[in-house]
Coordinates of C-alpha atoms and ligand atoms in Angstrom, one line a residue:
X1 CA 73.7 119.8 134.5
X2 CA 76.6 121.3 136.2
X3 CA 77.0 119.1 138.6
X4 CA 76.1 115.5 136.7
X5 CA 79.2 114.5 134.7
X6 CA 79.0 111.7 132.3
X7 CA 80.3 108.3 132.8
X8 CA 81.3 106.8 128.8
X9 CA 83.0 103.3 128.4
X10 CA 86.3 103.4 126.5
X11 CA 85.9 99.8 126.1
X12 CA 84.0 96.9 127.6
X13 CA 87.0 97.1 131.0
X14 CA 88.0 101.2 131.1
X15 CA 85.6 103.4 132.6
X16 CA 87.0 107.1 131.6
X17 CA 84.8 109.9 133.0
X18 CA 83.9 112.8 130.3
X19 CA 81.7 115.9 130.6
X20 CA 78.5 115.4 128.1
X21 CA 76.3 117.7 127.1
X22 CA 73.3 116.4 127.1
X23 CA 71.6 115.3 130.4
X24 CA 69.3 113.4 132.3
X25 CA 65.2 114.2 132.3
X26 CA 62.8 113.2 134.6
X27 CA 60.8 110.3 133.2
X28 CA 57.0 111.0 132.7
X29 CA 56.2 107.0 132.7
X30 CA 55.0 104.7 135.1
X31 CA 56.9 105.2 138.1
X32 CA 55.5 102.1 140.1
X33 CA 58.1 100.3 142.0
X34 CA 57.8 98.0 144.6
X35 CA 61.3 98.7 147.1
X36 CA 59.5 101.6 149.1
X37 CA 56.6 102.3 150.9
X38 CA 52.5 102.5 149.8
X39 CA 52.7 99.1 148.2
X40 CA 54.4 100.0 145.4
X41 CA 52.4 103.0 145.0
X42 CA 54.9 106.4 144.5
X43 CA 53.7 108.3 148.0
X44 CA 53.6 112.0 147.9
X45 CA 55.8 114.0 145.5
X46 CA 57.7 117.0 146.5
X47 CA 60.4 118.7 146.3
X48 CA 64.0 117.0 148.1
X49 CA 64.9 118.2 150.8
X50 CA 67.0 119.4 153.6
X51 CA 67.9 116.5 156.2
X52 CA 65.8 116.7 159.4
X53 CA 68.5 115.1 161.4
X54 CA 72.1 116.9 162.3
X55 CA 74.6 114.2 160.8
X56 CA 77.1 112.1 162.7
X57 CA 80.9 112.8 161.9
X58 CA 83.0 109.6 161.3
X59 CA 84.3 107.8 164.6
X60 CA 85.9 104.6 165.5
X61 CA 83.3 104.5 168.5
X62 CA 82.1 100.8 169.5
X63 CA 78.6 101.6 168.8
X64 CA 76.1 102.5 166.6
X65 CA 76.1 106.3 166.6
X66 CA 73.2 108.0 165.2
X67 CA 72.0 112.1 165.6
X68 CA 70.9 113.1 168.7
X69 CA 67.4 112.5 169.3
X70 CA 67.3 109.2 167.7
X71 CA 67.5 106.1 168.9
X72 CA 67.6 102.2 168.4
X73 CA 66.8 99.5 169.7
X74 CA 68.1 95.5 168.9
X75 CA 64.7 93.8 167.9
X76 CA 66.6 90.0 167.1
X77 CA 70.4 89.0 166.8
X78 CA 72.0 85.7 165.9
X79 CA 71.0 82.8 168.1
X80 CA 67.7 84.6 169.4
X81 CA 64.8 81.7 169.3
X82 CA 62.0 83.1 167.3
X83 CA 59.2 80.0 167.6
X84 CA 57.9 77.4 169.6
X85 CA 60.3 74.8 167.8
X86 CA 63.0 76.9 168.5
X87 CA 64.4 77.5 165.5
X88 CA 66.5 80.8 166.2
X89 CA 67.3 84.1 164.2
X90 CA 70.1 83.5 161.8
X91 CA 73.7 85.1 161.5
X92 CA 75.3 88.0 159.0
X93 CA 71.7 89.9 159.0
X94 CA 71.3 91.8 156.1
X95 CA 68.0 92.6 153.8
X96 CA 65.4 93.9 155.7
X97 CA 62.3 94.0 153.9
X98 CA 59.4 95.1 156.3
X99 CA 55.1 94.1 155.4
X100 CA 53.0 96.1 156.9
X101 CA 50.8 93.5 158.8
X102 CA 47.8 94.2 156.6
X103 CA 49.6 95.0 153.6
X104 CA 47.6 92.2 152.1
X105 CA 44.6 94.2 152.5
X106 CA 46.2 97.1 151.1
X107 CA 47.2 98.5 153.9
X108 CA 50.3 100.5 155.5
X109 CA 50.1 99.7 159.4
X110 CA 53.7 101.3 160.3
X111 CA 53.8 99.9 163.9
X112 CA 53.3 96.0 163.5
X113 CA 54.1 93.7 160.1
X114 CA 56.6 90.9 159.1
X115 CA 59.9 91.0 158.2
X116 CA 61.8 89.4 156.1
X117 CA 66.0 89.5 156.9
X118 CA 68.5 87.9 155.0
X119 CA 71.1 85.7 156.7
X120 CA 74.1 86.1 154.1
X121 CA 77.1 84.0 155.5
X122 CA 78.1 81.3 158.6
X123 CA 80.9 82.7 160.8
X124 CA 82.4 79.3 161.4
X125 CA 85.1 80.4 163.6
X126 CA 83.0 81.9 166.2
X127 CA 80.8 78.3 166.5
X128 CA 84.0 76.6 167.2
X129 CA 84.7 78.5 170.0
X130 CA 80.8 77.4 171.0
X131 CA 81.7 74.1 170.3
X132 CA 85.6 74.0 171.4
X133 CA 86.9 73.1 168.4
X134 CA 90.2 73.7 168.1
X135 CA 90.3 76.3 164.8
X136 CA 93.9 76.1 164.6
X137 CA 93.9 72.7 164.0
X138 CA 90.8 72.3 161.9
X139 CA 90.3 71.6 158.1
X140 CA 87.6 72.7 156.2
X141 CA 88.1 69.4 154.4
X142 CA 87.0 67.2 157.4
X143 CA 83.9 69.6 157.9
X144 CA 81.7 66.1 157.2
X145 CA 83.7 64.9 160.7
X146 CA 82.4 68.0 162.2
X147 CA 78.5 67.3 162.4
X148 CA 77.8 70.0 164.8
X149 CA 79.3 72.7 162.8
X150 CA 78.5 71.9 159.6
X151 CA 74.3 72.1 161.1
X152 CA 75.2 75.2 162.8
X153 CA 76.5 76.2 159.6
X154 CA 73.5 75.3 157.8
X155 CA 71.1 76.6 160.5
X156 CA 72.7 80.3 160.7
X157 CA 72.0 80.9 156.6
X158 CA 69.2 81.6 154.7
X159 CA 66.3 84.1 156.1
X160 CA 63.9 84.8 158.7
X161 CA 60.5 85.5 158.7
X162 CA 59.1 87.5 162.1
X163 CA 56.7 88.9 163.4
X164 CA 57.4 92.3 164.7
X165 CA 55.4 95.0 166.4
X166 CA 55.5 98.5 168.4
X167 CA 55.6 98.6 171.7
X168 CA 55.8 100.8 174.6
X169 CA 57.7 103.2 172.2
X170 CA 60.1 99.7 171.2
X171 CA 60.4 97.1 168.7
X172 CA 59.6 93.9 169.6
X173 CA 59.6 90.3 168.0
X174 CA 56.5 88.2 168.3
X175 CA 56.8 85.3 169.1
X176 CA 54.2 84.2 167.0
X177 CA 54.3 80.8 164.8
X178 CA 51.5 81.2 162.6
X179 CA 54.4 83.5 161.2
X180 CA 57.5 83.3 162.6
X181 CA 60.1 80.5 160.6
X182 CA 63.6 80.1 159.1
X183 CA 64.1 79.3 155.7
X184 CA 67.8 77.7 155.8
X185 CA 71.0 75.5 154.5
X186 CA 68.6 72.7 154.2
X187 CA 64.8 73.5 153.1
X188 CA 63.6 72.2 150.3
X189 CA 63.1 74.6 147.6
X190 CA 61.5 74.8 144.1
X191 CA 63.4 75.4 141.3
X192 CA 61.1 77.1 138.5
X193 CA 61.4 78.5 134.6
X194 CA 63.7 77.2 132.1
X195 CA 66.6 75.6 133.7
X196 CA 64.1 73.3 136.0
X197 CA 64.6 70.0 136.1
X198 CA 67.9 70.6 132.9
X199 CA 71.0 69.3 132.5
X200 CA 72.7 72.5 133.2
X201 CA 71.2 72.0 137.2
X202 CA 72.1 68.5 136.8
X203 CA 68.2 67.5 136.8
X204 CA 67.3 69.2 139.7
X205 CA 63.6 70.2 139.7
X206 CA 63.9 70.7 144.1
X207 CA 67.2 71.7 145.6
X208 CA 67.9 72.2 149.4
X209 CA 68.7 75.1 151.3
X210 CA 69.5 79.2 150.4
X211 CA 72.7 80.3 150.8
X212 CA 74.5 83.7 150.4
X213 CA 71.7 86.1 150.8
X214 CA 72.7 89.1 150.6
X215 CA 70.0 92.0 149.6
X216 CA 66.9 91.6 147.4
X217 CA 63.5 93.4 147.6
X218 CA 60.1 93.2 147.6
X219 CA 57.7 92.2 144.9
X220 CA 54.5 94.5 143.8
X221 CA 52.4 91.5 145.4
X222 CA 53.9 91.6 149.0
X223 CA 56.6 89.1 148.8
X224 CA 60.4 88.8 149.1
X225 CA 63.1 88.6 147.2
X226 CA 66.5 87.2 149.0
X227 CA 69.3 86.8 146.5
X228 CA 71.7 84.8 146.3
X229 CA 75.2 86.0 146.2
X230 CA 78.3 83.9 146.9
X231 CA 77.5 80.5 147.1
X232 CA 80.8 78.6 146.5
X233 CA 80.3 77.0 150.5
X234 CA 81.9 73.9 148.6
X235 CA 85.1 76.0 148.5
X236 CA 84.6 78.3 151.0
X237 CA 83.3 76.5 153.9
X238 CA 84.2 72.6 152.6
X239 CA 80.3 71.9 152.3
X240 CA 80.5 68.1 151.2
X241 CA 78.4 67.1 148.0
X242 CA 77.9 70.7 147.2
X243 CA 75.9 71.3 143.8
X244 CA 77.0 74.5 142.6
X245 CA 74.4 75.2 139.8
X246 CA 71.5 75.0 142.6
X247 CA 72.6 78.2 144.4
X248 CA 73.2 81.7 143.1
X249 CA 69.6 82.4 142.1
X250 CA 66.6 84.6 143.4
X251 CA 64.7 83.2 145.6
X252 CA 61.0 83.9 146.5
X253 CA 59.5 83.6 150.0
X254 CA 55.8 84.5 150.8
X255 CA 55.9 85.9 154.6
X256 CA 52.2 85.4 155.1
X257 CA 51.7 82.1 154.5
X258 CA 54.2 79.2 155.6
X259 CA 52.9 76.6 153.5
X260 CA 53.4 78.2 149.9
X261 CA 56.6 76.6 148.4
X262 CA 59.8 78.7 148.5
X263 CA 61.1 79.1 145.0
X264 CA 64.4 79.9 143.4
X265 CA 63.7 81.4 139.7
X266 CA 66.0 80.4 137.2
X267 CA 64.5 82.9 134.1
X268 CA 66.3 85.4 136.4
X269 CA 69.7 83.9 135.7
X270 CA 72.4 82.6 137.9
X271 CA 75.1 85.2 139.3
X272 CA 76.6 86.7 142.4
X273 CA 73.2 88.3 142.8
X274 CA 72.8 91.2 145.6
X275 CA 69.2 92.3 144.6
X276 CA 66.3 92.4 143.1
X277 CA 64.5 96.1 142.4
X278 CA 61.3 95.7 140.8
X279 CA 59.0 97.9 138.7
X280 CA 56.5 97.9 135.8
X281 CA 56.6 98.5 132.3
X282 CA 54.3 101.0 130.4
X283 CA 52.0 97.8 129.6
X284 CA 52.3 96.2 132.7
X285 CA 54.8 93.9 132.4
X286 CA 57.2 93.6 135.4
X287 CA 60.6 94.8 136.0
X288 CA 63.1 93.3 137.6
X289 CA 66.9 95.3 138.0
X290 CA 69.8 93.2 139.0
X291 CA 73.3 93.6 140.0
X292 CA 75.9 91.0 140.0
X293 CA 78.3 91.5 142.8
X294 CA 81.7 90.8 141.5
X295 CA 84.6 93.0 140.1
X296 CA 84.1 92.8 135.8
X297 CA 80.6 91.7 136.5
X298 CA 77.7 93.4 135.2
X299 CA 73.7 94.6 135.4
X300 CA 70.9 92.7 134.4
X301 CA 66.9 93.4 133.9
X302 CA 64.4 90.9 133.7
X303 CA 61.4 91.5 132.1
X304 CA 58.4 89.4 132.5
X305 CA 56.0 87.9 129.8
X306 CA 53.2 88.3 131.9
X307 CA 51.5 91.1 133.7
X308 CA 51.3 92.4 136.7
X309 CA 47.6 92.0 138.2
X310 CA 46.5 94.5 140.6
X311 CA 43.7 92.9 141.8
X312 CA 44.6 89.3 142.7
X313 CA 47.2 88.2 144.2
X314 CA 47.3 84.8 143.4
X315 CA 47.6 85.7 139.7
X316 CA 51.0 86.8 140.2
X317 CA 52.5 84.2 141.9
X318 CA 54.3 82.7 138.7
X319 CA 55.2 86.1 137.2
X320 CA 58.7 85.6 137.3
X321 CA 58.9 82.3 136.1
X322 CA 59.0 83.2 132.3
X323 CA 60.4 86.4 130.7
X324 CA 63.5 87.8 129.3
X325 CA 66.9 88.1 130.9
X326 CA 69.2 91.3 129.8
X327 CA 72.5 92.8 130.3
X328 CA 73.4 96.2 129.9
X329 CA 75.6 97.0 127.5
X330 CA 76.7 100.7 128.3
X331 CA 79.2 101.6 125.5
X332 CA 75.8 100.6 123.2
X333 CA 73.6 102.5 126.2
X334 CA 71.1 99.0 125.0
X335 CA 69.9 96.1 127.1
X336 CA 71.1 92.8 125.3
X337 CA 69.0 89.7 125.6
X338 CA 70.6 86.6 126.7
X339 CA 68.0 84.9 124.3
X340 CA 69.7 81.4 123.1
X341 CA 66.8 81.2 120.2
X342 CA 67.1 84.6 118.7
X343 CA 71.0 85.0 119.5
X344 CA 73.8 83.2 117.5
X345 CA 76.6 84.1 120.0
X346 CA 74.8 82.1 122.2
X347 CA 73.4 79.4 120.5
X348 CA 77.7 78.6 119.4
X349 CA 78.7 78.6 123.1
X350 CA 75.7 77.0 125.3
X351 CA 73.6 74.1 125.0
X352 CA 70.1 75.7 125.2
X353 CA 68.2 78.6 127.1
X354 CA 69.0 76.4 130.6
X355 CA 72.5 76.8 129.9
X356 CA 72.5 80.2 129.0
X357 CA 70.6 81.4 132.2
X358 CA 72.7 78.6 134.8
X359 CA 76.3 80.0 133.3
X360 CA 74.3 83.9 133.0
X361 CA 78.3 85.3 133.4
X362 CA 79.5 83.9 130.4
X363 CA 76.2 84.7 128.3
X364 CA 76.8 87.5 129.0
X365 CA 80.3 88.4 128.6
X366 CA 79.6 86.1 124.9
X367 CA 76.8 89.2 124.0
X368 CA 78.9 91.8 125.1
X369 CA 77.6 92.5 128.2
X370 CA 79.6 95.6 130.3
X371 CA 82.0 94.7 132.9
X372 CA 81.0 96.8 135.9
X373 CA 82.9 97.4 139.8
X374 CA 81.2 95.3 141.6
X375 CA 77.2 96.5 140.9
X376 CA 75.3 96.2 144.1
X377 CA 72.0 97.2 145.2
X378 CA 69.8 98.8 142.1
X379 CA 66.8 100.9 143.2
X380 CA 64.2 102.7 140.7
X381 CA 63.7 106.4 141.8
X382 CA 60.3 106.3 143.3
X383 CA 58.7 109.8 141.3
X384 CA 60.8 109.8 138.4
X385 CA 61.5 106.0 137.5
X386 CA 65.3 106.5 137.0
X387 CA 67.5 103.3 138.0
X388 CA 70.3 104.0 140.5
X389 CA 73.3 101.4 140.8
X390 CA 75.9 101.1 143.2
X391 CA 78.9 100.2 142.0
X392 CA 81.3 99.6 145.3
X393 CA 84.6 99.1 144.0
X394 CA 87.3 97.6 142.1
X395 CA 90.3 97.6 143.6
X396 CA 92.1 96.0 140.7
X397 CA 91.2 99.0 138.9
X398 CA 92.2 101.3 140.9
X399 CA 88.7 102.6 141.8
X400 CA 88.6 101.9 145.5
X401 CA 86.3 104.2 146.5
X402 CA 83.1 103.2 144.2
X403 CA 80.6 105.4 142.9
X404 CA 76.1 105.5 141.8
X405 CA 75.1 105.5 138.7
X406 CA 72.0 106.9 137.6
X407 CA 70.0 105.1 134.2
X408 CA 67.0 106.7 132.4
X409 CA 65.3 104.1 130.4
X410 CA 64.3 105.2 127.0
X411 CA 60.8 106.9 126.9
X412 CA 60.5 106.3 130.6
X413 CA 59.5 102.8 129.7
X414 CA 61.0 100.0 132.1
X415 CA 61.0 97.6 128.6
X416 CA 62.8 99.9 126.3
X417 CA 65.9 98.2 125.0
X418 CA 68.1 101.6 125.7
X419 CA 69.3 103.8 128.4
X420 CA 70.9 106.9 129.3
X421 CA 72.9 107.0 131.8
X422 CA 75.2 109.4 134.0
X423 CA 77.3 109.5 138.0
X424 CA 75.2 110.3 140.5
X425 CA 77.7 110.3 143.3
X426 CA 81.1 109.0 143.3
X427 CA 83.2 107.9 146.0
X428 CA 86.3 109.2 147.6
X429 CA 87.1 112.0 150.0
X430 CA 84.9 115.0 147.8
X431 CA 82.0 113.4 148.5
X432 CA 82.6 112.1 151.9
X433 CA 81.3 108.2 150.6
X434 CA 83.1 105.1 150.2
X435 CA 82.3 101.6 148.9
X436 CA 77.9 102.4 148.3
X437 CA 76.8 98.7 148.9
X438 CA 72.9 98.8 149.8
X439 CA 70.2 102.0 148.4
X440 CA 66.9 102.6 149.6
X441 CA 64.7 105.6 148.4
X442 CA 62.2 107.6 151.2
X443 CA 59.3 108.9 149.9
X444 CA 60.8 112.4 148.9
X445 CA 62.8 110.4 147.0
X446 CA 66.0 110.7 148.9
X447 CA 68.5 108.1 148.4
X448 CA 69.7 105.8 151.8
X449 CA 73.3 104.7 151.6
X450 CA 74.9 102.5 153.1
X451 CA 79.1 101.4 152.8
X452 CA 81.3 98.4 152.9
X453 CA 84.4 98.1 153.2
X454 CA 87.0 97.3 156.3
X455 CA 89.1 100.1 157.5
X456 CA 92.0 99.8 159.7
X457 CA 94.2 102.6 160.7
X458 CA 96.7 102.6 158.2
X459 CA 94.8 101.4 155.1
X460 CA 93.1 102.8 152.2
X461 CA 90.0 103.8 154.4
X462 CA 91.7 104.3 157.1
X463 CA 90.2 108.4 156.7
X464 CA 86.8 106.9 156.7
X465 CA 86.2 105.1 159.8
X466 CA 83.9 102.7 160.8
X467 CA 81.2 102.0 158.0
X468 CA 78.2 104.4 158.1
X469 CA 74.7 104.8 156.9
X470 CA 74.4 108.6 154.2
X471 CA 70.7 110.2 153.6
X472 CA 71.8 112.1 149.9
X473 CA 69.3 114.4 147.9
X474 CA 68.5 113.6 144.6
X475 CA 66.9 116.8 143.8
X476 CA 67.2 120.4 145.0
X477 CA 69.7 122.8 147.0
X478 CA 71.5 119.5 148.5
X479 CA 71.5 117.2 145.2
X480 CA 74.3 114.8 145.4
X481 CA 75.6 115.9 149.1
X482 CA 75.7 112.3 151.7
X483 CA 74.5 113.5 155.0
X484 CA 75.7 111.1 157.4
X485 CA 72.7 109.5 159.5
X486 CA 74.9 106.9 161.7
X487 CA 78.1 104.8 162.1
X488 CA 78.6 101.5 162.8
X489 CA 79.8 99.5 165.5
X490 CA 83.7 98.2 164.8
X491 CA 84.5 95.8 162.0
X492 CA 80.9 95.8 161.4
X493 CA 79.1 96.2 157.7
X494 CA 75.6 97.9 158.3
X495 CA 73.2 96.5 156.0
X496 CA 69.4 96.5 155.0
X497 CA 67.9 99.7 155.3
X498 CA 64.0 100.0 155.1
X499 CA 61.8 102.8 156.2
X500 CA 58.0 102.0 157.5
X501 CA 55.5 103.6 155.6
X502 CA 55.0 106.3 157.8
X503 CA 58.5 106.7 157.9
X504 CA 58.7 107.1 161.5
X505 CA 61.1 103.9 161.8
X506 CA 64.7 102.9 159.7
X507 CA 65.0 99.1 160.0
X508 CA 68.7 98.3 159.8
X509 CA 70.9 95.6 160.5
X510 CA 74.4 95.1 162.0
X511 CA 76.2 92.9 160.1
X512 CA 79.5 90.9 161.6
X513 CA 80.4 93.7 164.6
X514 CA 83.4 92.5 165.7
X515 CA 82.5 92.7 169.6
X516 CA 79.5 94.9 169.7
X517 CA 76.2 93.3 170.9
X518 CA 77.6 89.6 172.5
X519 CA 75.5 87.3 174.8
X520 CA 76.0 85.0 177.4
X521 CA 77.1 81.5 176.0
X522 CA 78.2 84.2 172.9
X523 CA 81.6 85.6 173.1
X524 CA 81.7 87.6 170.2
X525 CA 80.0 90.3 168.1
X526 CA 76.4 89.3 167.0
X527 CA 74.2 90.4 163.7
X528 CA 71.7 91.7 164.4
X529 CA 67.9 93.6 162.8
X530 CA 67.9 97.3 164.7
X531 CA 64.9 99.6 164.6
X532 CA 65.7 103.2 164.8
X533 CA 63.5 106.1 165.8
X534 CA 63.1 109.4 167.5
X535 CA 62.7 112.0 164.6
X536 CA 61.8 112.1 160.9
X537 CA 63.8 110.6 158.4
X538 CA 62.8 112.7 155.1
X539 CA 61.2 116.4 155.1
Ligands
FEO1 FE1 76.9 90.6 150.1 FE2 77.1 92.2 147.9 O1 77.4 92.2 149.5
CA2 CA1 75.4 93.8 149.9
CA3 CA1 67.9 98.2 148.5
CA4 CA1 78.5 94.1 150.6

């Protein structure tokens, strides 16, 4: 345990960090998770690991810098038609869950399958230099007198689903519409669970459009998760008749087949949420770890009342329509359930279970629910079960730097109602990290990182460059130590990384480069889905 130090909560705001005695064990349950590789199956134990890449240093280089012998090539960036109705690839890529194109038949083809990528935000200002619209000028409060923007706006969020496949040693999009579609600012969209069709969503039973997806995952039945994360575009953008309470949800997309209605699940509460890491319980029940990406916002689990079924599909479809919704508590190391029937906190503050999961923040703040910096992407630890959380920062804290946390659930049980819990990494210049934002496990179980945050020369990160993607150990000689696997382009966030099966490809995207990767017709940085190859990624 000498290297693992404790992390205790003084109260429900102070984190203090104390050495503990006691420590972490590997959990002997059901390590099934659905995030990585072999359809959810854990692939291939062994012991972590040495990197089989020599790492990048930081740099302030233009370009996405990656070890020698690798490389990468741009499979779709913002604008990019992807179908014969020319609908085009959105903007701010991030989430990039890959299906391997038989994955429905149980398979693991690693050189053709869909993808799923998230389009998190507009970038308004660069469409009215497409438009010549004079930004100096303009007010977000006459957006309505903008009709042009305000569908560019609408058309560059939400997802994509493509088609993509290997070729000639590159990846390539197909353009193929039996597949290939947008889900955006204006599709209709199922709402489903207990706050469809309430007063808390105003009635809504269908609302229109995604917006403000930022991570997610995939689900144990080979579809994905895009979560909604800041969705105030009333505010933000000056989105006229905007319905806050029909955004900030998870959303579920099939990418096989376009007909099946895109859903937003309301049993899994309403927050800033980045993702959606699923497992299963000991009996089958499905597991679904949430972070809620704000400063003093916290971590969430959802725990299905149904089961997961192995063997059809179609069974599973309405899984995540009824369950429970918990918070983590961590001074109590115990998962609270924001259950209005069974919890008198709740049932003096909120109307009914609608309520409680459309205003999830204040549920859970009212049953003591820990305030966290900023909990991004979640990932379950795919041979030992363990839950790892990044928590990117809080400035107003002082912690600007960030740090992972690693949870054991009780008995190795996904459903258990306590944890232990301890730092797996924390940020800052021992550890050579900054700001973890998205996590994804290879099949050794070492953990992908990737940052955010915006240095400049003379700020805070100003020591860490442009933004880069770590490979850490979570087990043997190198536990805990980032190796750096590439750096970003300038002003860029890189988000989304996903391994194929075979792990001889790292999907990644470059989010909002500030000049890196323009067009013709496109004078500025574009998002964009990479693939990266030329060596192994895990050994
Ligand atoms: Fe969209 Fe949580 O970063
Ligand atoms: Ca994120
Ligand atoms: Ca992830
Ligand atoms: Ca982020």
């Amino acid at each position: 345990m000498d290297r693992r130090l404790f992390l205790t909560y003084a109260g429900s705001t102070t984190a203090a960090l104390v050495a503990a005695s006691t420590g972490i064990g590997a959990l002997t349950g059901n390590a099934m998770t659905a995030n990585h590789l072999m359809n959810g199956q854990p692939s291939g134990q062994g012991k972590p690991l040495t990197a089989p890449f020599k790492p990048v240093s930081r740099t302030w280089e233009n370009e996405l810098v990656l070890p020698n012998g690798y490389k990468y090539n741009i499979i779709a960036s913002y604008g990019d038609v992807i179908n014969s109705k020319g609908e085009k690839f959105g903007d701010a890529a991030d989430l990039t869950v890959y299906f391997p194109i038989d994955s429905l038949e149980g398979g693991n083809h690693s050189e053709e399958g869909l993808i799923w990528v998230n389009h998190e935000f507009p970038e308004p200002g660069n469409y009215m230099k497409m438009l010549g619209i004079n930004e100096a000028t303009f007010k977000k409060e006459n957006l309505a007198s903008y009709p042009e923007l305000l569908k560019m706006e609408k058309e560059a969020v939400g997802g994509s689903v493509i088609h993509v496949k290997k070729e000639n040693g590159e990846w390539k999009l197909v353009q193929n519409d039996a597949y290939n579609r947008r889900v955006d600012g204006t599709t209709p969209i199922e709402l489903t669970g207990p706050a469809r069709g309430s007063k808390a969503v105003n009635g809504a039973t269908k609302v229109f459009g995604s917006l403000g997806n930022c991570s997610g995952g995939r689900t144990l039945w080979n579809t994905a998760l895009s979560c909604e994360e800041n969705t105030g575009y009333g505010s933000s953008y000056g989105w006229p008749n905007f319905d806050e309470t029909h955004y900030g949800w998870v959303v579920e997309v099939d990418p096989f087949d376009p007909k099946k209605p895109v859903r937003k699940h309301t049993a899994l509460g309403r927050f800033a949420h980045e993702n959606a890491a699923m497992g299963l319980t000991e009996d089958g029940r499905v597991v679904v770890y949430m972070g809620d990406d704000k400063g003093d916002e916290c971590f969430y689990k959802f725990i299905s009342d149904k089961k997961f079924n192995p063997n059809n599909r179609e069974a599973n479809f309405d899984i995540l329509e009824n369950g429970t919704l918990y918070v983590a508590n961590l001074g109590k190391q115990k998962w609270i359930a924001l259950d209005y029937a069974s919890n008198s906190a709740l049932k003096s503050q909120f109307a009914d279970q609608a309520d409680v999961l459309t205003n999830a923040r204040a549920a859970a703040k009212a049953v003591g629910g820990t305030k966290l910096d900023r909990p991004e992407d979640v990932e379950i630890h795919p041979h030992d079960g363990t839950v790892f959380l990044a928590l990117t920062n809080n400035s107003g804290h002082g912690n600007f730097h960030g740090q992972i946390v690693r949870f054991a659930p009780a008995n190795g049980d996904h459903a258990s109602d306590s944890f232990t819990f301890e730092v797996f990494i924390a940020g800052g210049q021992q550890s050579g990290i900054t700001c973890p934002d998205n996590l994804h496990f290879d099949s050794k179980g070492n953990l992908w990182v990737v940052e955010d945050y915006g240095a400049t020369e003379d700020n805070i990160y100003a020591a860490y460059k442009n933004c880069g993607v770590f490979m850490i150990p979570t087990d043997g000689k190198s536990y805990g130590v980032p190796h750096q696997f590439a750096s970003g382009p300038k002003g860029c966030e890189v988000t989304g990384p996903w391994l194929t099966p075979d792990e001889r490809t790292l999907f990644l995207d470059v989010q909002h480069p500030d000049t890196w990767n323009p067009a013709p017709g496109y004078d500025f940085g574009r998002s964009c889905l990479v693939a990266v190859q030329g060596g192994s990624f895990s050994k």
